[in-house]
Short mmCIF file of C-alpha atoms in Angstrom, two decimals:
data_model
loop_
_atom_site.label_atom_id
_atom_site.label_comp_id
_atom_site.label_asym_id
_atom_site.label_seq_id
_atom_site.Cartn_x
_atom_site.Cartn_y
_atom_site.Cartn_z
CA MET A 1 0.00 0.00 0.00
CA PRO A 2 1.07 3.62 -0.40
CA LEU A 3 1.84 5.82 2.57
CA ASP A 4 -1.23 6.93 4.46
CA SER A 5 -2.04 10.45 3.24
CA GLN A 6 -1.92 11.95 6.74
CA ILE A 7 1.39 10.20 7.43
CA ALA A 8 2.73 11.61 4.16
CA ALA A 9 1.79 15.10 5.37
CA VAL A 10 3.67 14.49 8.63
CA LEU A 11 6.75 13.37 6.70
CA ALA A 12 6.55 16.46 4.51
CA GLN A 13 6.74 18.62 7.63
CA PHE A 14 9.73 16.71 8.99
CA SER A 15 11.53 16.89 5.62
CA SER A 16 11.72 20.67 5.94
CA LEU A 17 13.76 20.41 9.15
CA PRO A 18 17.58 20.45 9.14
CA GLN A 19 18.99 16.93 9.00
CA PRO A 20 21.56 16.07 11.68
CA ASP A 21 25.03 14.80 10.90
CA PHE A 22 25.04 11.54 12.85
CA SER A 23 28.81 11.22 12.54
CA GLN A 24 29.24 14.33 14.70
CA LEU A 25 26.06 14.45 16.79
CA ASP A 26 26.19 14.37 20.58
CA ALA A 27 23.28 13.00 22.56
CA VAL A 28 22.69 16.03 24.79
CA SER A 29 22.23 18.33 21.80
CA TYR A 30 20.04 15.82 19.98
CA ARG A 31 17.75 15.41 22.99
CA LYS A 32 17.01 19.13 23.00
CA VAL A 33 15.66 18.79 19.47
CA VAL A 34 14.04 15.35 19.43
CA ASP A 35 12.29 15.52 22.80
CA HIS A 36 10.39 18.59 21.57
CA MET A 37 9.77 17.44 18.02
CA MET A 38 6.29 16.03 18.56
CA PRO A 39 3.61 18.47 19.73
CA LEU A 40 2.39 18.12 23.30
CA LEU A 41 -1.31 17.43 22.84
CA ALA A 42 -4.10 17.22 25.36
CA GLY A 43 -4.65 13.55 26.15
CA ALA A 44 -7.47 11.48 27.56
CA GLU A 45 -8.82 12.64 30.91
CA MET A 46 -7.66 10.53 33.82
CA SER A 47 -9.06 10.04 37.29
CA GLU A 48 -5.50 10.44 38.59
CA VAL A 49 -2.10 11.34 37.20
CA ARG A 50 0.76 11.57 39.66
CA ALA A 51 4.51 11.39 39.94
CA LEU A 52 6.17 8.39 41.56
CA GLN A 53 9.62 7.23 42.44
CA VAL A 54 10.41 3.59 41.70
CA ALA A 55 13.45 1.42 42.27
CA GLY A 56 16.07 1.23 39.53
CA GLY A 57 19.23 -0.72 38.97
CA ASP A 58 21.35 1.93 40.69
CA GLY A 59 18.99 4.11 42.69
CA PRO A 60 15.48 5.54 42.36
CA LEU A 61 13.90 6.51 39.07
CA GLU A 62 11.14 8.94 38.19
CA ALA A 63 7.85 7.47 37.01
CA ARG A 64 4.32 8.64 36.30
CA LEU A 65 1.07 6.86 37.15
CA TYR A 66 -2.09 7.15 35.03
CA ARG A 67 -5.38 5.90 36.56
CA PRO A 68 -8.28 6.03 34.09
CA LYS A 69 -11.01 5.74 36.72
CA ALA A 70 -11.36 5.83 40.48
CA GLU A 71 -11.52 2.10 40.97
CA ALA A 72 -9.20 -0.23 42.85
CA GLY A 73 -7.95 -3.48 41.41
CA LEU A 74 -7.39 -2.45 37.80
CA PRO A 75 -4.70 -4.32 35.84
CA LEU A 76 -1.18 -2.86 35.89
CA LEU A 77 0.50 -1.86 32.65
CA VAL A 78 4.19 -0.90 33.01
CA PHE A 79 5.27 1.28 30.10
CA PHE A 80 8.78 1.90 28.74
CA HIS A 81 9.13 4.78 26.29
CA GLY A 82 10.95 4.78 22.99
CA GLY A 83 13.74 7.13 22.03
CA GLY A 84 16.68 5.16 20.72
CA PHE A 85 18.00 4.40 24.23
CA ALA A 86 19.35 7.99 24.28
CA PHE A 87 16.30 10.27 24.43
CA GLY A 88 12.59 10.26 25.21
CA THR A 89 10.93 11.35 28.45
CA LEU A 90 7.79 10.81 30.47
CA ASP A 91 6.38 13.86 28.68
CA THR A 92 7.10 12.66 25.13
CA HIS A 93 4.85 9.64 25.73
CA ASP A 94 2.26 11.22 28.01
CA ASN A 95 -0.44 11.16 25.35
CA LEU A 96 0.22 7.54 24.43
CA CYS A 97 0.15 6.44 28.07
CA ARG A 98 -3.17 8.20 28.60
CA SER A 99 -4.63 6.47 25.56
CA LEU A 100 -3.42 3.06 26.71
CA ALA A 101 -4.76 3.58 30.23
CA LYS A 102 -8.19 4.53 28.93
CA GLN A 103 -8.46 1.96 26.17
CA CYS A 104 -6.97 -0.94 28.14
CA ASP A 105 -8.90 0.02 31.29
CA ALA A 106 -5.68 -0.34 33.25
CA VAL A 107 -3.40 1.70 35.48
CA VAL A 108 -0.34 2.66 33.46
CA VAL A 109 2.99 3.47 35.10
CA SER A 110 5.54 5.00 32.74
CA VAL A 111 9.17 4.54 33.86
CA ALA A 112 12.00 7.01 33.15
CA TYR A 113 14.90 4.56 32.90
CA ARG A 114 18.50 5.79 32.60
CA LEU A 115 19.56 6.94 29.14
CA ALA A 116 22.66 6.37 27.05
CA PRO A 117 25.40 7.32 26.52
CA GLU A 118 25.67 8.45 30.15
CA SER A 119 24.34 5.03 31.20
CA LYS A 120 25.39 2.31 28.81
CA PHE A 121 23.91 -1.17 28.31
CA PRO A 122 22.78 -2.98 30.43
CA ALA A 123 21.67 -0.07 32.67
CA ALA A 124 18.29 0.40 30.97
CA PRO A 125 17.07 -3.23 31.10
CA LEU A 126 18.24 -3.54 34.71
CA ASP A 127 16.38 -0.33 35.59
CA CYS A 128 13.21 -1.54 33.93
CA TYR A 129 13.33 -4.92 35.64
CA GLN A 130 13.88 -3.43 39.11
CA ALA A 131 11.14 -0.87 38.52
CA THR A 132 8.71 -3.62 37.54
CA LEU A 133 9.56 -5.66 40.64
CA ASP A 134 9.06 -2.57 42.80
CA LEU A 135 5.68 -1.75 41.28
CA VAL A 136 4.43 -5.31 41.74
CA GLU A 137 5.54 -5.29 45.38
CA ARG A 138 3.65 -2.02 45.87
CA ALA A 139 0.46 -3.22 44.17
CA ALA A 140 -1.71 -2.78 47.27
CA GLU A 141 -0.35 0.73 47.88
CA LEU A 142 -1.01 1.66 44.25
CA GLY A 143 -4.45 0.05 44.15
CA VAL A 144 -3.70 -2.27 41.24
CA ASP A 145 -4.09 -5.96 40.52
CA ALA A 146 -0.54 -7.08 39.76
CA SER A 147 -1.74 -10.59 38.89
CA HIS A 148 -2.87 -8.95 35.65
CA LEU A 149 0.42 -7.36 34.62
CA ALA A 150 1.45 -6.28 31.13
CA LEU A 151 4.71 -4.79 29.95
CA VAL A 152 4.35 -2.37 27.06
CA GLY A 153 6.81 -0.29 25.08
CA ASP A 154 7.34 1.38 21.75
CA SER A 155 10.53 0.97 19.71
CA VAL A 156 13.43 0.60 22.18
CA GLY A 157 10.84 0.62 24.96
CA ALA A 158 9.50 -2.59 23.44
CA ASN A 159 13.07 -3.95 23.44
CA LEU A 160 13.22 -3.18 27.17
CA ALA A 161 9.83 -4.79 27.82
CA ILE A 162 11.13 -7.99 26.23
CA ALA A 163 14.31 -7.74 28.31
CA VAL A 164 12.27 -7.49 31.52
CA ALA A 165 10.13 -10.45 30.50
CA ARG A 166 13.23 -12.53 29.81
CA GLN A 167 14.71 -11.61 33.19
CA ALA A 168 11.42 -12.67 34.78
CA THR A 169 11.23 -16.12 33.18
CA ALA A 170 11.76 -17.78 36.58
CA GLY A 171 8.32 -16.45 37.49
CA THR A 172 9.18 -13.25 39.37
CA PRO A 173 7.20 -11.24 38.62
CA ARG A 174 4.51 -13.12 36.74
CA ILE A 175 3.78 -11.26 33.52
CA ALA A 176 0.49 -11.89 31.76
CA ALA A 177 1.16 -10.10 28.48
CA LEU A 178 3.62 -8.14 26.36
CA GLY A 179 2.53 -5.23 24.18
CA LEU A 180 5.18 -4.37 21.58
CA LEU A 181 4.89 -1.41 19.23
CA TYR A 182 7.40 -1.57 16.34
CA PRO A 183 10.04 -3.23 18.55
CA VAL A 184 13.81 -2.95 18.25
CA THR A 185 15.03 -6.56 18.37
CA ASP A 186 18.36 -6.77 16.51
CA GLY A 187 21.37 -4.56 17.18
CA PHE A 188 23.04 -5.58 13.92
CA CYS A 189 20.54 -3.56 11.83
CA ALA A 190 20.99 -5.82 8.81
CA SER A 191 17.44 -6.77 7.78
CA PRO A 192 16.19 -6.08 4.23
CA SER A 193 13.87 -3.33 5.45
CA TYR A 194 16.92 -1.39 6.68
CA GLN A 195 18.06 -1.27 3.05
CA GLU A 196 14.63 -0.69 1.52
CA LEU A 197 13.63 2.09 3.95
CA ALA A 198 17.02 3.53 4.84
CA GLU A 199 15.87 7.15 4.77
CA GLY A 200 12.84 9.33 4.14
CA PHE A 201 10.45 7.63 6.54
CA PHE A 202 10.98 9.48 9.86
CA LEU A 203 13.36 6.90 11.36
CA SER A 204 16.48 6.37 9.27
CA ARG A 205 19.10 3.64 9.15
CA GLU A 206 21.82 6.12 10.13
CA GLN A 207 19.79 7.29 13.11
CA MET A 208 19.44 3.72 14.38
CA HIS A 209 23.16 3.08 13.90
CA TRP A 210 23.82 6.22 15.97
CA CYS A 211 21.41 5.04 18.68
CA TRP A 212 23.15 1.70 18.99
CA ARG A 213 26.52 3.45 19.22
CA GLN A 214 25.22 5.47 22.16
CA TYR A 215 23.82 2.40 23.90
CA LEU A 216 26.56 -0.20 23.56
CA SER A 217 30.06 0.11 24.98
CA HIS A 218 31.36 -2.21 22.26
CA PRO A 219 29.73 -3.28 18.97
CA GLU A 220 30.11 -6.93 20.00
CA GLN A 221 27.46 -6.38 22.69
CA ALA A 222 24.85 -6.41 19.93
CA ALA A 223 25.13 -10.20 20.11
CA ASP A 224 23.93 -10.21 23.73
CA PRO A 225 20.29 -11.42 23.77
CA LEU A 226 19.49 -8.86 26.46
CA ALA A 227 20.26 -6.19 23.85
CA SER A 228 19.09 -8.11 20.76
CA PRO A 229 16.20 -10.38 21.80
CA LEU A 230 15.86 -11.72 18.25
CA LEU A 231 19.05 -13.69 19.04
CA ALA A 232 17.71 -15.16 22.30
CA GLY A 233 17.31 -18.90 22.62
CA ASP A 234 14.88 -18.94 25.55
CA LEU A 235 11.74 -17.29 24.21
CA GLU A 236 9.38 -20.15 25.07
CA ARG A 237 8.62 -18.76 28.53
CA LEU A 238 7.56 -15.34 27.33
CA PRO A 239 3.93 -14.35 27.87
CA ALA A 240 1.18 -13.83 25.32
CA THR A 241 2.29 -11.05 23.01
CA VAL A 242 0.58 -8.39 20.92
CA LEU A 243 3.00 -6.93 18.38
CA LEU A 244 2.61 -4.22 15.74
CA THR A 245 5.05 -3.27 13.01
CA ALA A 246 4.75 -0.50 10.41
CA GLU A 247 4.95 -1.02 6.67
CA PHE A 248 7.33 1.91 6.09
CA ASP A 249 9.67 1.36 9.05
CA PRO A 250 13.30 0.20 8.85
CA LEU A 251 12.52 -1.95 11.92
CA ARG A 252 9.65 -3.76 10.19
CA ASP A 253 11.50 -6.96 9.30
CA GLU A 254 13.17 -7.47 12.68
CA GLY A 255 9.80 -6.99 14.41
CA GLU A 256 8.13 -9.51 12.14
CA ALA A 257 11.05 -11.91 12.58
CA PHE A 258 10.69 -11.66 16.35
CA ALA A 259 6.96 -12.44 16.13
CA GLU A 260 7.81 -15.52 14.07
CA ARG A 261 10.47 -16.59 16.59
CA LEU A 262 7.85 -16.37 19.35
CA ARG A 263 5.42 -18.52 17.35
CA GLN A 264 8.13 -21.12 16.76
CA ALA A 265 8.74 -21.13 20.54
CA GLY A 266 5.05 -21.82 21.19
CA VAL A 267 4.17 -18.35 22.51
CA ARG A 268 0.69 -17.04 21.73
CA VAL A 269 1.24 -14.06 19.41
CA GLN A 270 -1.03 -11.58 17.68
CA SER A 271 0.97 -9.58 15.19
CA LYS A 272 0.14 -7.16 12.42
CA CYS A 273 2.06 -5.05 9.95
CA CYS A 274 0.15 -1.77 9.82
CA ALA A 275 -0.27 -0.70 6.21
CA GLY A 276 0.75 2.83 5.27
CA MET A 277 2.28 3.55 8.69
CA ILE A 278 5.75 4.66 9.75
CA HIS A 279 7.82 4.22 12.89
CA GLY A 280 6.30 6.05 15.85
CA PHE A 281 2.77 6.12 14.44
CA ALA A 282 1.10 5.26 17.76
CA SER A 283 2.18 8.63 19.16
CA MET A 284 0.59 10.27 16.11
CA ALA A 285 -2.87 8.89 16.85
CA PRO A 286 -4.28 12.30 17.88
CA PHE A 287 -3.76 13.67 14.36
CA VAL A 288 -3.54 10.55 12.12
CA GLU A 289 -6.86 8.75 11.86
CA ARG A 290 -5.47 5.40 10.75
CA ALA A 291 -2.93 5.44 13.56
CA ALA A 292 -5.76 5.96 16.05
CA VAL A 293 -7.58 2.93 14.64
CA GLU A 294 -4.47 0.75 14.84
CA LEU A 295 -3.78 1.86 18.41
CA ALA A 296 -7.37 1.16 19.46
CA GLU A 297 -7.19 -2.36 17.99
CA PHE A 298 -3.85 -2.93 19.72
CA ALA A 299 -5.39 -1.89 23.04
CA VAL A 300 -8.34 -4.26 22.57
CA ASP A 301 -6.01 -7.17 21.84
CA LEU A 302 -3.76 -6.30 24.79
CA ARG A 303 -6.71 -6.05 27.15
CA GLN A 304 -7.89 -9.48 26.04
CA ALA A 305 -4.38 -10.91 26.53
CA LEU A 306 -4.31 -9.50 30.05
CA ASN A 307 -7.45 -11.39 30.93
#
């Protein structure tokens, strides 16, 4: 299919912006641009939105709780934001978290894990795992039902959700479902879609190469399954998974390959390649009609997987 017409309009706007030189770019400067690239839009009304501190791998982390209605015992959805391991904030994904809380009828807690290059791999997956353990232990305090727990993330956030689930395969905590939006699964960036969609579709091949350079201390770490879950050999214990990829996304093939690996391991998977979409489309739901439809269907499937 061709690009969705509203997505094409978004890309036209981005094409007018100066393009960074990824051979010279430093993360601090890039954050100042990227973290303010998407407009901050009014999101779904919540019964409660509040700041939290949660445990991390090396000290407390900031987090934000979204409660869609004043009711105890809702499922818990722990969210890890995208941003190439090097950028992204609680604010950049506020709208998406509100949408997921409302449409999944769950309490969402978004976790601000440590970013690269200041905190290299494996700081982020360790942070996300410790934060999840902490939230489950505090379920009564937070008024959630942690026996219905989902881990959700977009892009590298999906990578981190998988990493937490793999660290929890001994049963602590028990995870009911994974929700993966256009996941990063392979640090070698060598799939055919990386060649086919190298530039011009919001996320570029060079940008992803830059992100991996920020995250890993050495290129050889890309072979570590905690960084590249597509290479993991122990996927059979992962929970039911809902996974979306985008037709015009360099990450498309590695996301689809990961879904197929899960099926081969006997994991229950619902996956879909969203026609006409680009990387990051879920955050564009407020102004891209097709993205809103895809996100709503994702939320329905995730809610069913939770139950």
